[in-house]
Amino acid sequence: MILYPAIDLKDGRCVRLLRGDMAAATVFAAAPADQARQFADAGFEWLHLVDLNGAFAGRPVNGDAVEAILAAVALPVQLGGGIRDLSTIEFWLDRGVKRVILGTVALTDPELVREACKRHPDRIVVGIDARDGMVAVEGWARTSEVRALDLALRFEDAGVAAIVYTDIDRDGALGGVNIEATADLAFALTTPVIASGGVASLADLKSLKEVEKTGVEGVICGRALYDGRLDPSAALRLLTEPV
């Protein structure tokens, strides 16, 4: 199972939000590229980047910070936040981003997702952020009437590389991962699922590891890594051990 350290970008800095609230941002690093180097030095194999301003604006905002990270480390990067057309998808893939995460457009323009998957096999990830099981979009500012599972099922035959599933109520709150919802989603799909939201301890990772066979391929972690609750070496060792 892959552990993805998260670098959430707001106003050019590395922050963590509480349940997606832009007003509840904690700054952890003024220079995101330095943070990326620290994660690379710690032994992580991927980086998970989110342009938070972009998610609200509907277009990339923290492009300079993303490019600085790409220049600083050789790790594969997956990037989401404000990516809502083919030209932006291709811009970032051409710049060296390994996988692009599509969230809002997965709900509003599913054909765009399908077209992107055709053009760029294994490089498109769908981000599904749920509040009480319902999909939230536009930086989590709007909650739809569509269930997370129903949205995920729409892309089963599209060639999506993975689904990032975030429980918004747990994101940044250190309250534990919604194991049941994540495992249920993964079990219902053939597309691999990456868990996101709520990781607070090794116990959370252990619980996720135990449901790996449902199709949970990885887990994204932010605040627990930044505040020292989660030791990178111990976490990586746990997730790479056989079940």
PDB file of N, CA and C in Angstrom, residues 22 26 37 41 43 46 72 95 99 103 108 156 172 230 233:
ATOM      1  N   MET A  22     -11.234  27.031   4.311  1.00  0.00           N
ATOM      2  CA  MET A  22     -10.082  27.863   3.943  1.00  0.00           C
ATOM      3  C   MET A  22      -9.727  28.853   5.047  1.00  0.00           C
ATOM      4  N   THR A  26      -3.750  26.050   8.680  1.00  0.00           N
ATOM      5  CA  THR A  26      -2.520  26.099   9.460  1.00  0.00           C
ATOM      6  C   THR A  26      -1.347  26.028   8.498  1.00  0.00           C
ATOM      7  N   ARG A  37      11.202  18.203  -0.571  1.00  0.00           N
ATOM      8  CA  ARG A  37      12.524  17.576  -0.379  1.00  0.00           C
ATOM      9  C   ARG A  37      12.554  16.764   0.911  1.00  0.00           C
ATOM     10  N   ASP A  41      13.417  12.848   1.157  1.00  0.00           N
ATOM     11  CA  ASP A  41      14.492  12.360   2.014  1.00  0.00           C
ATOM     12  C   ASP A  41      13.986  11.330   3.031  1.00  0.00           C
ATOM     13  N   GLY A  43      11.890   9.035   2.433  1.00  0.00           N
ATOM     14  CA  GLY A  43      11.683   7.745   1.800  1.00  0.00           C
ATOM     15  C   GLY A  43      10.342   7.536   1.116  1.00  0.00           C
ATOM     16  N   TRP A  46       5.827   8.820  -3.530  1.00  0.00           N
ATOM     17  CA  TRP A  46       4.918   9.685  -4.286  1.00  0.00           C
ATOM     18  C   TRP A  46       4.699  10.964  -3.485  1.00  0.00           C
ATOM     19  N   ALA A  72      12.296  20.408  -7.740  1.00  0.00           N
ATOM     20  CA  ALA A  72      13.072  20.089  -6.538  1.00  0.00           C
ATOM     21  C   ALA A  72      13.246  18.602  -6.293  1.00  0.00           C
ATOM     22  N   ARG A  95       4.384  19.177 -18.060  1.00  0.00           N
ATOM     23  CA  ARG A  95       5.363  19.772 -17.142  1.00  0.00           C
ATOM     24  C   ARG A  95       6.033  18.723 -16.253  1.00  0.00           C
ATOM     25  N   ARG A  99       0.317  12.184 -12.530  1.00  0.00           N
ATOM     26  CA  ARG A  99      -1.126  11.947 -12.620  1.00  0.00           C
ATOM     27  C   ARG A  99      -1.881  13.212 -12.221  1.00  0.00           C
ATOM     28  N   GLY A 103     -11.753  16.384  -9.996  1.00  0.00           N
ATOM     29  CA  GLY A 103     -12.787  16.285  -8.979  1.00  0.00           C
ATOM     30  C   GLY A 103     -14.110  16.846  -9.434  1.00  0.00           C
ATOM     31  N   THR A 108     -19.541  17.283 -13.102  1.00  0.00           N
ATOM     32  CA  THR A 108     -20.180  18.211 -14.027  1.00  0.00           C
ATOM     33  C   THR A 108     -19.932  17.894 -15.496  1.00  0.00           C
ATOM     34  N   GLU A 156     -16.149   3.236 -14.160  1.00  0.00           N
ATOM     35  CA  GLU A 156     -15.564   1.901 -14.058  1.00  0.00           C
ATOM     36  C   GLU A 156     -14.938   1.429 -15.372  1.00  0.00           C
ATOM     37  N   GLY A 172      -8.326  16.542   7.995  1.00  0.00           N
ATOM     38  CA  GLY A 172      -7.611  17.484   8.835  1.00  0.00           C
ATOM     39  C   GLY A 172      -8.011  17.465  10.290  1.00  0.00           C
ATOM     40  N   LEU A 230       2.725  10.969  13.340  1.00  0.00           N
ATOM     41  CA  LEU A 230       3.010   9.794  12.519  1.00  0.00           C
ATOM     42  C   LEU A 230       4.471   9.823  12.101  1.00  0.00           C
ATOM     43  N   SER A 233       9.066   6.674   8.944  1.00  0.00           N
ATOM     44  CA  SER A 233       9.715   5.368   8.807  1.00  0.00           C
ATOM     45  C   SER A 233       8.806   4.248   9.273  1.00  0.00           C
TER      46      SER A 233
END
